[in-house]
XYZ file of C-alpha atoms in Angstrom:
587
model
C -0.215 6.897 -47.768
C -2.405 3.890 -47.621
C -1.341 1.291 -44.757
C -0.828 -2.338 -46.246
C -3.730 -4.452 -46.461
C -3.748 -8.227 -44.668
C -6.390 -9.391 -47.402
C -3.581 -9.287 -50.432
C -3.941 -11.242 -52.938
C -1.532 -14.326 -53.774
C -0.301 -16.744 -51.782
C 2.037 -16.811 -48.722
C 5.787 -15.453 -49.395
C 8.555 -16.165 -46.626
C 12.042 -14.788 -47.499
C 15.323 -15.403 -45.841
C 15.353 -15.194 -42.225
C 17.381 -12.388 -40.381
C 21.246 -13.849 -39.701
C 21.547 -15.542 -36.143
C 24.402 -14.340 -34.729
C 24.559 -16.346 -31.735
C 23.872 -19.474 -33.559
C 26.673 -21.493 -32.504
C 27.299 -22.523 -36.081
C 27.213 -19.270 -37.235
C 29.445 -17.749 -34.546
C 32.268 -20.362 -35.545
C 31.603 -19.935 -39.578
C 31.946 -16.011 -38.987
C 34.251 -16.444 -36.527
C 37.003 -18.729 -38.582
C 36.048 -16.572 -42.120
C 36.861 -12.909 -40.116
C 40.499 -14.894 -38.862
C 41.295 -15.966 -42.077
C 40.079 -12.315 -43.798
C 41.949 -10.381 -41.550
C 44.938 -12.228 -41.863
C 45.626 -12.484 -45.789
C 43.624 -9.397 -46.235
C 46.631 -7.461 -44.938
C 49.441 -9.045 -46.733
C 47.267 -9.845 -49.871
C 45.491 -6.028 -50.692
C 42.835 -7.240 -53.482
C 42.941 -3.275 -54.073
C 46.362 -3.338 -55.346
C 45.704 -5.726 -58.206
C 42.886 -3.121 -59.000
C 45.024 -0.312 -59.746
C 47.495 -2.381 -61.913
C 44.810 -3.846 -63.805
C 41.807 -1.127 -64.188
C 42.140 1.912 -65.397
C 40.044 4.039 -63.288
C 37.669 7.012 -64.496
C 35.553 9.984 -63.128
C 32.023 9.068 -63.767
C 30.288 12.361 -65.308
C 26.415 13.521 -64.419
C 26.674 17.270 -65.419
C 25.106 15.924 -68.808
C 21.695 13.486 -69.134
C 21.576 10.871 -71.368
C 20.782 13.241 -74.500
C 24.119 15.068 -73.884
C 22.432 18.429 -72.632
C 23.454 19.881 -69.512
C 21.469 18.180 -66.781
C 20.115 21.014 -64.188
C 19.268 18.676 -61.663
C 19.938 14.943 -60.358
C 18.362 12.844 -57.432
C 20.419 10.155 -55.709
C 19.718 7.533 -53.524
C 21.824 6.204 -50.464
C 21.382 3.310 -48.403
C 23.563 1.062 -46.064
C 24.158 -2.323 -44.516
C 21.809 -4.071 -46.769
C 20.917 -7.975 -47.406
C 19.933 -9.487 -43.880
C 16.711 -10.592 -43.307
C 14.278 -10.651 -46.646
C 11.402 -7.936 -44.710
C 13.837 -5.080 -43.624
C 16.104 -5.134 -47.407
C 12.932 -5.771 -49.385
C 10.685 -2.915 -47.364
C 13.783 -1.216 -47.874
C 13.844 -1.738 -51.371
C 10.484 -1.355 -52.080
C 10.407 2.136 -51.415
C 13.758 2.817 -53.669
C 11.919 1.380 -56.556
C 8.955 3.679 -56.144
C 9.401 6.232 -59.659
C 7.635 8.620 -56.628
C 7.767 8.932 -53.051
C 5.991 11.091 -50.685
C 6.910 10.569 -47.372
C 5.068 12.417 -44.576
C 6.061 14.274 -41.549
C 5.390 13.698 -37.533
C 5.050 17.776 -37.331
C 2.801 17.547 -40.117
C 3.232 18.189 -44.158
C 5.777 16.354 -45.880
C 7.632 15.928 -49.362
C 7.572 14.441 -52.431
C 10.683 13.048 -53.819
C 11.496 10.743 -56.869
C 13.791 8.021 -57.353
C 17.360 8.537 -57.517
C 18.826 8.414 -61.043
C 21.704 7.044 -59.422
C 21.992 4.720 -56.140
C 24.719 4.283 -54.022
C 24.984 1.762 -51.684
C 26.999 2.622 -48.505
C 29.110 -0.771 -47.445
C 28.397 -4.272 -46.019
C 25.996 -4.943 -48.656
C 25.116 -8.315 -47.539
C 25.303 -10.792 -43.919
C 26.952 -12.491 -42.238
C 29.875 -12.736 -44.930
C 30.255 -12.453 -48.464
C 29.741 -15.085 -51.109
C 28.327 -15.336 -54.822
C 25.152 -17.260 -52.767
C 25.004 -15.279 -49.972
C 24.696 -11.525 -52.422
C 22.329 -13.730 -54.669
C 19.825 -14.783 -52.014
C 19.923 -11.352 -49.496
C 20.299 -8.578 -52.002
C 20.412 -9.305 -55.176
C 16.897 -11.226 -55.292
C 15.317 -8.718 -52.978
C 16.272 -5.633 -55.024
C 14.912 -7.622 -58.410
C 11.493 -8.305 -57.056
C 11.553 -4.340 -55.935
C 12.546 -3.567 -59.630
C 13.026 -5.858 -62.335
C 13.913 -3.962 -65.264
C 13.742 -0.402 -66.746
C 13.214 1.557 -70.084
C 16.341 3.766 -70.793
C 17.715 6.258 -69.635
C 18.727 3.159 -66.921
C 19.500 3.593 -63.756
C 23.107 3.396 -62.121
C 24.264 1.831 -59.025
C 27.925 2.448 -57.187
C 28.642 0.636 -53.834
C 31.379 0.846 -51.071
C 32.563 -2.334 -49.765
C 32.299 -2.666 -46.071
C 33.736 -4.819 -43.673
C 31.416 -7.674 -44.281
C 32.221 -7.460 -48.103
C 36.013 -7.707 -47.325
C 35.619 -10.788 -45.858
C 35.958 -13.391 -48.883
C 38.544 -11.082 -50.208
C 36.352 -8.653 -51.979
C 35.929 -11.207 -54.784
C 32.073 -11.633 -54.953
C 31.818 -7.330 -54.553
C 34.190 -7.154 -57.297
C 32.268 -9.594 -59.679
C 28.796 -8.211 -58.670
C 29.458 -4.011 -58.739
C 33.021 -3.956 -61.064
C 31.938 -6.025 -64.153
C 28.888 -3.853 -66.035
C 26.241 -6.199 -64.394
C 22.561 -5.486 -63.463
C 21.052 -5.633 -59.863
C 17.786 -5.504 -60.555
C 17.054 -2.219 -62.405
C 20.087 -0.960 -61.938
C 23.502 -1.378 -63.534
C 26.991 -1.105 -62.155
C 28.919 1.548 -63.162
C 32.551 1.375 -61.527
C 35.405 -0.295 -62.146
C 37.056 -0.632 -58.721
C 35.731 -0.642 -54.971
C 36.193 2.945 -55.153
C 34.814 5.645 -56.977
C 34.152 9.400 -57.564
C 30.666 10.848 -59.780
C 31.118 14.248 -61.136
C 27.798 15.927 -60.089
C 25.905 19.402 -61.970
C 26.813 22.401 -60.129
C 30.071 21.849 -59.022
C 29.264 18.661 -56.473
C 31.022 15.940 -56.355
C 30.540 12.799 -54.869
C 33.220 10.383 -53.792
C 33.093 6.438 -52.452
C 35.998 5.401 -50.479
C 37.524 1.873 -49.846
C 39.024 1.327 -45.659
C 39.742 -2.306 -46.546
C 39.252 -4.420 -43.050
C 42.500 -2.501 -41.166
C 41.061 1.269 -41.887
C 43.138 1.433 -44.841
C 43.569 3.882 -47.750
C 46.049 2.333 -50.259
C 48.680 3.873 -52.223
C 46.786 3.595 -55.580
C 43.317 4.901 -54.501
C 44.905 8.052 -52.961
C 46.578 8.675 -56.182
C 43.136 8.684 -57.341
C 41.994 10.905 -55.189
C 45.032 12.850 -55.888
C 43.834 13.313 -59.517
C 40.230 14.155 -58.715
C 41.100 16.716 -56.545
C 43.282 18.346 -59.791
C 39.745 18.121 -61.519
C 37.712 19.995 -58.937
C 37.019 23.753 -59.063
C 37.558 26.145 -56.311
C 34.587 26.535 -55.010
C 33.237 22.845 -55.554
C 31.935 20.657 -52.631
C 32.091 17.131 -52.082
C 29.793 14.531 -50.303
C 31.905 11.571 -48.628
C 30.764 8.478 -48.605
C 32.597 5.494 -46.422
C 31.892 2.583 -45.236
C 32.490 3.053 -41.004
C 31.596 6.472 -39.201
C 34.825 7.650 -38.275
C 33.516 11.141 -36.418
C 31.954 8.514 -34.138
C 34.987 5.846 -34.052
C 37.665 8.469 -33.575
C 35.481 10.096 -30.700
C 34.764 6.921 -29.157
C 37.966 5.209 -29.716
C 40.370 8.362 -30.012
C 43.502 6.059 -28.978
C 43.005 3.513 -31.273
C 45.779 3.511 -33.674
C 43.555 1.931 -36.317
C 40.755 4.483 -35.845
C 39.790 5.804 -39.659
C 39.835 9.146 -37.828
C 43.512 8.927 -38.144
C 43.963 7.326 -41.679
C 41.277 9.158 -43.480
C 42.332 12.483 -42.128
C 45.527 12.748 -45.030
C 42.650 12.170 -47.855
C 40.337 14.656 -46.140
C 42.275 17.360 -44.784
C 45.303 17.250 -47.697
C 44.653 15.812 -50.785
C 40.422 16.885 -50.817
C 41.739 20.009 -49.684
C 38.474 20.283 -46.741
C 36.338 20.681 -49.823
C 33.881 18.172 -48.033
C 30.276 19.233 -47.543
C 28.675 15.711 -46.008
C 30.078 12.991 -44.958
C 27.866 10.045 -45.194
C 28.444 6.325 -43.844
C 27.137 3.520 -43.126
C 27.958 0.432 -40.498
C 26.211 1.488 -37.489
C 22.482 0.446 -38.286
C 20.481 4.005 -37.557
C 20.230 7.034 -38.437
C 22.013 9.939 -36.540
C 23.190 13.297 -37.741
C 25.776 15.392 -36.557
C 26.144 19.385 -37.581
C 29.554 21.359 -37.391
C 28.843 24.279 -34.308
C 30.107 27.451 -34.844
C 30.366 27.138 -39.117
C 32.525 29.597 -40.481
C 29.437 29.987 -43.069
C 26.182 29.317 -41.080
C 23.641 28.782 -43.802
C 26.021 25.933 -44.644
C 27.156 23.915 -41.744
C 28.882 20.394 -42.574
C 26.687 17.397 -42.025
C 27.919 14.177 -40.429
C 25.212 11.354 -41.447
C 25.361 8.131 -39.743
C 22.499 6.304 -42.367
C 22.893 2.619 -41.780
C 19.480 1.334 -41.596
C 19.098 -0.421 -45.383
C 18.180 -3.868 -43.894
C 21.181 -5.260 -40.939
C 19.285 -5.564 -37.707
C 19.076 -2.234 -35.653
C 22.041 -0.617 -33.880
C 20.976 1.616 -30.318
C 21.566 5.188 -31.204
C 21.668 5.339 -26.905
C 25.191 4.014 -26.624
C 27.583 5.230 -26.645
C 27.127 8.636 -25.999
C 28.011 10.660 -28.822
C 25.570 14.066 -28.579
C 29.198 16.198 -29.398
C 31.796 14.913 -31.129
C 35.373 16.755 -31.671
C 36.819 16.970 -35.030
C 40.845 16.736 -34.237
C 43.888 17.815 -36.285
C 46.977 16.335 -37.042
C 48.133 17.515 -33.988
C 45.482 16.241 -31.838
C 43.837 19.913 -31.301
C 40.252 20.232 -31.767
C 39.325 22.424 -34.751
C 36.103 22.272 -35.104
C 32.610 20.653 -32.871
C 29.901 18.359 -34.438
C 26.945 18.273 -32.442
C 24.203 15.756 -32.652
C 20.754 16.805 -34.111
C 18.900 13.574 -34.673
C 18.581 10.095 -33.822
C 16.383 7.276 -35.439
C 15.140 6.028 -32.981
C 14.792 8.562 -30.622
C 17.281 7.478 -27.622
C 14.867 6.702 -25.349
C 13.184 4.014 -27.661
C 16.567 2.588 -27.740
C 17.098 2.236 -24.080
C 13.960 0.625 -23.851
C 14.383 -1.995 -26.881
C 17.593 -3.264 -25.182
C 15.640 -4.346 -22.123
C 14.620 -7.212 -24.470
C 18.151 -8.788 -23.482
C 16.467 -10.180 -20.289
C 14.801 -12.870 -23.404
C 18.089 -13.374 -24.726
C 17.382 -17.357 -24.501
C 14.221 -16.944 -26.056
C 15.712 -14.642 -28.546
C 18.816 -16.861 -29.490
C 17.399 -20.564 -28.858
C 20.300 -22.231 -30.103
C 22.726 -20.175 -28.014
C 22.564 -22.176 -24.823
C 22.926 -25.861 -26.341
C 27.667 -24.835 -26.054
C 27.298 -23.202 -22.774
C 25.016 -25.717 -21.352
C 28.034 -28.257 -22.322
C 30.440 -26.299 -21.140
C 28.421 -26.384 -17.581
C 28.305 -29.573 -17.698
C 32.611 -30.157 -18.040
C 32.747 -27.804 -15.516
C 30.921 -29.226 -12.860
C 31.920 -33.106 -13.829
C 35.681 -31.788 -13.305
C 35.026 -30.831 -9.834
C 32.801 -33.532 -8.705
C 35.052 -36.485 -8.629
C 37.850 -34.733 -6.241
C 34.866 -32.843 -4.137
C 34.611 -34.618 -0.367
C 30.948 -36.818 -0.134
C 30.983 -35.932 3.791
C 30.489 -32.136 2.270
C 26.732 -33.436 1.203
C 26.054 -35.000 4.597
C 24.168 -31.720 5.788
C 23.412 -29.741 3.056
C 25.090 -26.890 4.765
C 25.618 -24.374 1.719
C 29.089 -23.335 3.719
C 30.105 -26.914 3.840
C 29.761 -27.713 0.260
C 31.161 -24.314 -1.215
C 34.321 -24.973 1.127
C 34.716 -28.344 -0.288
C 34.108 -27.377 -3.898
C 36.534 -24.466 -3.216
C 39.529 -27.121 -1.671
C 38.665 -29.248 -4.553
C 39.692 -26.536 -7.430
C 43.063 -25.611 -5.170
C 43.868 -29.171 -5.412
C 42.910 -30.368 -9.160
C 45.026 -28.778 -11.867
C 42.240 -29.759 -14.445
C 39.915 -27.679 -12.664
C 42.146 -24.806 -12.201
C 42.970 -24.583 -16.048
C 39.576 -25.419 -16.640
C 37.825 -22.196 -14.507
C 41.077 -19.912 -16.016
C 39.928 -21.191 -20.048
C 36.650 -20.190 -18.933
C 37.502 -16.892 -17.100
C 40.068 -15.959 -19.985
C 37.246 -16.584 -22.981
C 35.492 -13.606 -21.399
C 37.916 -11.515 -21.062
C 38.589 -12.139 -24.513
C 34.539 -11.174 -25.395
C 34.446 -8.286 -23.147
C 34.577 -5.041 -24.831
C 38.398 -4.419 -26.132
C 38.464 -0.523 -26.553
C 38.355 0.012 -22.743
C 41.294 -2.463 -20.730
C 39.269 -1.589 -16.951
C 35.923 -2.498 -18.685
C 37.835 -5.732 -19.916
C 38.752 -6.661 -16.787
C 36.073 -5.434 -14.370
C 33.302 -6.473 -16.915
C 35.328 -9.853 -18.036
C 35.418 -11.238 -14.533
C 32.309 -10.682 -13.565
C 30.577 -11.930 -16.528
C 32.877 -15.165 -15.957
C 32.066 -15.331 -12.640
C 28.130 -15.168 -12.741
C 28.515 -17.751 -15.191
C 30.426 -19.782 -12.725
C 28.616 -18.810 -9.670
C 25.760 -20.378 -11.858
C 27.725 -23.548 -12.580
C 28.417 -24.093 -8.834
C 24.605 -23.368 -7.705
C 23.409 -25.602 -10.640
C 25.677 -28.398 -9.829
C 24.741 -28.125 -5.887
C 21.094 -28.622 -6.856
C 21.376 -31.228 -9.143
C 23.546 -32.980 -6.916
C 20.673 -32.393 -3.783
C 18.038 -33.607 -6.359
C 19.259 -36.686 -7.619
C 21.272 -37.510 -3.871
C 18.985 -35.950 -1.398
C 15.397 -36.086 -3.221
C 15.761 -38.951 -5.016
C 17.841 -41.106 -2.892
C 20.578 -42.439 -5.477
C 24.467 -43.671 -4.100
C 26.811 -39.870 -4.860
C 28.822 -40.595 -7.469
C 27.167 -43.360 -9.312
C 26.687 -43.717 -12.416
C 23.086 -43.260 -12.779
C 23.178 -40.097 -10.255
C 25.666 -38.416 -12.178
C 24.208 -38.899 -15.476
C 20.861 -37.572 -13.990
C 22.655 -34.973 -12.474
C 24.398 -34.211 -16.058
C 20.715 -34.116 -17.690
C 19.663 -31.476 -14.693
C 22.475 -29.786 -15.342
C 22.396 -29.639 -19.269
C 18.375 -28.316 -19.080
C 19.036 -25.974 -15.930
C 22.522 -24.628 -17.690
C 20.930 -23.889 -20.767
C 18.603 -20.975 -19.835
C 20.588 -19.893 -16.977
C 23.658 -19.120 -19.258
C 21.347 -17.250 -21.868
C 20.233 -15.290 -18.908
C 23.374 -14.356 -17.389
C 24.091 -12.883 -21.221
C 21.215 -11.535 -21.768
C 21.896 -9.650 -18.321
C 25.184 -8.646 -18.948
C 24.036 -7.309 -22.412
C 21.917 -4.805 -20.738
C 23.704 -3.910 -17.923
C 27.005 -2.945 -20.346
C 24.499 -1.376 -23.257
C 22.573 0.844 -20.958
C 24.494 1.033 -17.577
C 28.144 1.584 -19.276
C 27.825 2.551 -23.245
C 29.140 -0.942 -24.204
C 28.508 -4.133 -25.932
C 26.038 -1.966 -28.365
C 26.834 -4.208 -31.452
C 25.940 -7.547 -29.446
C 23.881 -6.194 -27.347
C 21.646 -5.553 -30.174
C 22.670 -8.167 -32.781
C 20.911 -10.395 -30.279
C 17.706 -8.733 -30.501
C 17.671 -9.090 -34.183
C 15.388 -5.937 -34.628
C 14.131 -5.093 -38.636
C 12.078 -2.431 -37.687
C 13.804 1.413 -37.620
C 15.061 1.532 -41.119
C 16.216 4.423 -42.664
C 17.592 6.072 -46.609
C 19.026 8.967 -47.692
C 17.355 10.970 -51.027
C 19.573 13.654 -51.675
C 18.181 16.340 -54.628
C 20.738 18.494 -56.219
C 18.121 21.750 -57.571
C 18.410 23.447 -60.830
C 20.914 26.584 -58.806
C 22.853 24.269 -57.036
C 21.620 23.731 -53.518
C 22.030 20.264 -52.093
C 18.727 18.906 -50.300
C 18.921 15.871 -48.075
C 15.780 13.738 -47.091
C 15.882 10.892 -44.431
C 13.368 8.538 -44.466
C 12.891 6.399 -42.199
C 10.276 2.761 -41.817
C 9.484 2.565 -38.356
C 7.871 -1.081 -38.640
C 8.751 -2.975 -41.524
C 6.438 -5.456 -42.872
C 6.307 -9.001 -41.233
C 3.920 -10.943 -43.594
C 4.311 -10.980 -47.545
C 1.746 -12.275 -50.506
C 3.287 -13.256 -53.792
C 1.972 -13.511 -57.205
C 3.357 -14.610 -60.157
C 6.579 -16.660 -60.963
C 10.197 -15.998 -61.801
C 10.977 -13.257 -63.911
C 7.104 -12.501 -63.104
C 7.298 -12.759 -59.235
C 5.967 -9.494 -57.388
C 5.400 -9.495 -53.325
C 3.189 -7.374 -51.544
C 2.942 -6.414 -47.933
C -0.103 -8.217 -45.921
C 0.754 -6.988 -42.314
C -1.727 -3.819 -41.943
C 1.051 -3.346 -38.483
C 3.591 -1.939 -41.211
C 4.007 1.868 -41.025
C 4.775 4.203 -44.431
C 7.935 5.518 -45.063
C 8.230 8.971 -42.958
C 10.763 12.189 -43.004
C 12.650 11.487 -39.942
C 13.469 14.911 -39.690
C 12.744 18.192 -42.053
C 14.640 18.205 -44.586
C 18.838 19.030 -44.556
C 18.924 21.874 -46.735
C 22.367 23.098 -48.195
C 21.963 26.639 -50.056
C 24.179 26.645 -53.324
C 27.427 28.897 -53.720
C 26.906 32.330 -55.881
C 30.041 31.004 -57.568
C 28.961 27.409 -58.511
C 25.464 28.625 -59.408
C 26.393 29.172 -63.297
C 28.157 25.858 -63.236
């Protein structure tokens, strides 16, 4: 496939930036819309109201549009969507394509088409959900990719992730649950929830977690009746909208894990009819295979595929290359073991080094902790001894500064606030980590505090020759210590990023939000033959596009790629191949 050429035609086109999640604006918006979600998400279920007022309904593909059996079907999935305009439009770009063939790194390749149906695989749009917000990030996006189409249209079903849940569901429900269009495709399902009747005796199925890992009452009698629909021998691919193999191996005492609260849909109502299991949430693509299948040409898949457009997740951290598959009594039944990783681990471990630019990364991160510096160091000052300054003697002045926080209650709550805030952002699933990692992340940041404020203090006392405590020295001071506090508190995060992401496993969501990377995205094609066998292809976009030309206007607008850097969509792995069952073959 032809790279993109920097010479087309049109002018200029900049989309919307990538999210900034250490924005300080952005960190309190998401921070006080998440509080509020979480809250009266749990006492006010916006899934309840669904299955009072909605009737709910198997959506059937064993027949096309002309009401003859349909022999075969193609189907699109893709995750964690509108972020930045180049990773969901590349993204999108290739979904649109009525053809794709997508090469190989061991050479050949495939050709696939475009899915008759898409399904999209949870947090459909960043940071938080909002009429504007789906509009601008993937709505617009996926109508530039594909505008319209000629009948027999195409269908689109989505999940609702945690990101979706957090204005209440209301914008998902008014985008996916009301017979709109997204571009070329139309919405289908009435509820956040769904299950598609596929030829040959598949099925697939798109659960709802809710924000506390939840499957309600009403969408498990749904389940419930779908399972009285299904065949013997039929076989299911599970979509939701967090990875629970990986949770409930990572976090296997967490009471909210979806390991637990999934396993009574799974196990007892679906009756272990389930083939794949496909989510979303972490931003790669991994895949996990059962070990020791009772029918080895048809080991079940476990398909991380999060890479539709959120910035990348490090498929290094934590380390997941086996994960147990645990009853309801806690025994292991069964061993998934990991097969492939987009990217490759060791790509990961070496984007995360990009932490050490953290304050180059996140520019506007340093402006509250520089402030915060400055509080800190203008509490101690006033109660710290001059005759500590006489000599300069580091010992001298670290004593006094020390004697002054014993002796000034403002300090002492002061340093504890700032202590206890890290605890608080240290990594919760582990309580050592917490504490071991908490305190020393607080107390770099103070150690910094304490050498800043020293060297102001020298510079504007010492060097300059201004009265201590003055005024005018301690406003210089301030302005030394604002400027110097700024990119040493980036630093010190930037540092701890990398030490928890690839010294300890942890911290791999901020440690990579902060990097903000587009590149490493990744879709699932799934082709269901004419005798039944199931064939998964990943494709992956190992640089996405950074420059765009436009033509046109409005309803007219198409954007092309001018960066010849971008790379064409590649197999990130042969294709998963599922054989079909002699007994669904006549199906």
């Amino acid at each position: 496939m032809a790279q993109p050429s920097s010479s087309a035609p049109g002018r200029p086109f900049v989309g919307a930036p990538m999210v900034g999640w250490y924005d300080p604006g952005q960190l309190a918006q998401t921070g006080v819309e998440v509080a509020i979600s979480t809250i009266f998400g749990r006492y006010a279920d916006h899934r309840i109201l669904e299955g009072l007022a909605r009737e709910q309904a198997v959506h059937d593909y064993r027949k096309g549009d002309d009401d003859t059996p349909r022999g075969s079907i193609w189907i699109d999935y893709v995750g964690d969507l509108g972020d930045g305009w180049d990773a969901t439009y590349a993204v999108a770009r290739e979904l649109a394509k009525p053809t794709l063939k997508v090469a190989s790194a061991s050479g050949g390749g495939a050709e696939t088409a475009r899915g008759r149906l898409l399904v999209l695989g949870g947090d459909q749009v960043y940071p938080t959900a909002s009429r504007t917000a789906y509009a601008t990030r993937l709505i617009r996006p996926y109508e530039v990719a594909l505008r319209n189409t000629e009948p027999p249209h195409l269908d689109v079903y989505a999940i609702p992730g945690n990101h979706d849940w957090y204005d209440g569901l209301v914008a998902f429900t008014r985008l996916f649950c009301t017979s709109r269009w997204m571009g070329g495709w139309r919405t289908r399902q009435t509820c956040s929830y769904f299950a598609l009747r596929l030829p040959h005796g598949w099925w697939m199925l798109g659960t709802d977690v809710q924000l506390a890992s939840d499957i309600d009452e009403a969408q498990k009698r749904f389940f419930q009746d779908v399972a009285r629909q299904m065949e013997p021998d039929d076989r299911i691919i599970l979509c939701n909208a967090e990875p629970h193999w990986v949770f409930g191996s990572v976090y296997a005492n967490d009471p909210d894990c979806n390991e637990h609260n999934l396993g009574y849909l799974e196990d007892r109502v679906l009756a272990r009819k389930i083939s794949v299991y496909v989510a979303g949430d972490l931003h790669h693509y991994r895949r996990h295979e059962e070990e020791a299948p009772v029918d080895p040409t048809a080991p079940v898949q476990k398909i991380t595929c999060g890479g539709g457009g959120a910035f990348l997740h490090p498929t290094h951290a934590p380390d997941v290359d086996r994960l147990p598959e645990r009853d309801g009594q806690g025994k292991v039944r069964r061993t998934f073991g990991l097969r492939a990783s987009y990217p490759p681990p060791a790509e990961s471990r070496r984007l995360a080094w990009r932490n050490l630019l953290f304050p180059y990364l996140n520019p506007w991160f340093g402006t509250v902790p520089a402030i915060l510096y400055l509080l800190t160091a203008w509490t101690l000052v006033p109660a710290v001894d001059r005759k500590a300054f006489e000599g300069w003697a580091p010992a001298d002045v670290f004593a006094a500064t020390l004697d002054a926080v014993v002796k000034t209650p403002a300090a002492v709550f002061w340093i504890a606030a700032v202590l206890g805030g890290f605890l608080l952002f240290t990594d919760t699933h582990s309580r050592v980590y917490r504490i071991v990692g908490g305190l020393s992340h607080g107390l770099a940041h103070l150690t910094a505090i304490y050498a800043i404020g020293w060297a102001a203090t020298w510079l504007t006392v010492e060097a300059l020759g201004l009265a201590f405590g003055r005024p005018l020295q301690l406003g210089l001071a301030g302005a030394v210590i604002l400027v110097a506090g700024y990119a040493a508190s980036g630093f010190i995060m930037g540092l701890y990023l990398l030490i928890s992401v690839n010294g300890f496993g942890r911290h791999a969501n901020e440690a990579f939000s902060s990097l903000r990377v587009a590149d490493w995205k990744s879709f699932l094609r799934l082709h269901i033959d004419d005798r039944g066998g199931l064939t998964i292809y990943p494709i992956g976009l190992r640089r996405v596009p950074r420059r765009w030309r436009a033509s046109g206007e409005g309803p007219t607008l198409r954007v092309e790629a001018a960066d010849a850097r971008a790379t064409a969509p590649e197999l990130i792995e042969p294709p998963i191949a599922i054989p079909p069952r002699r007994a669904a073959a006549g199906r």
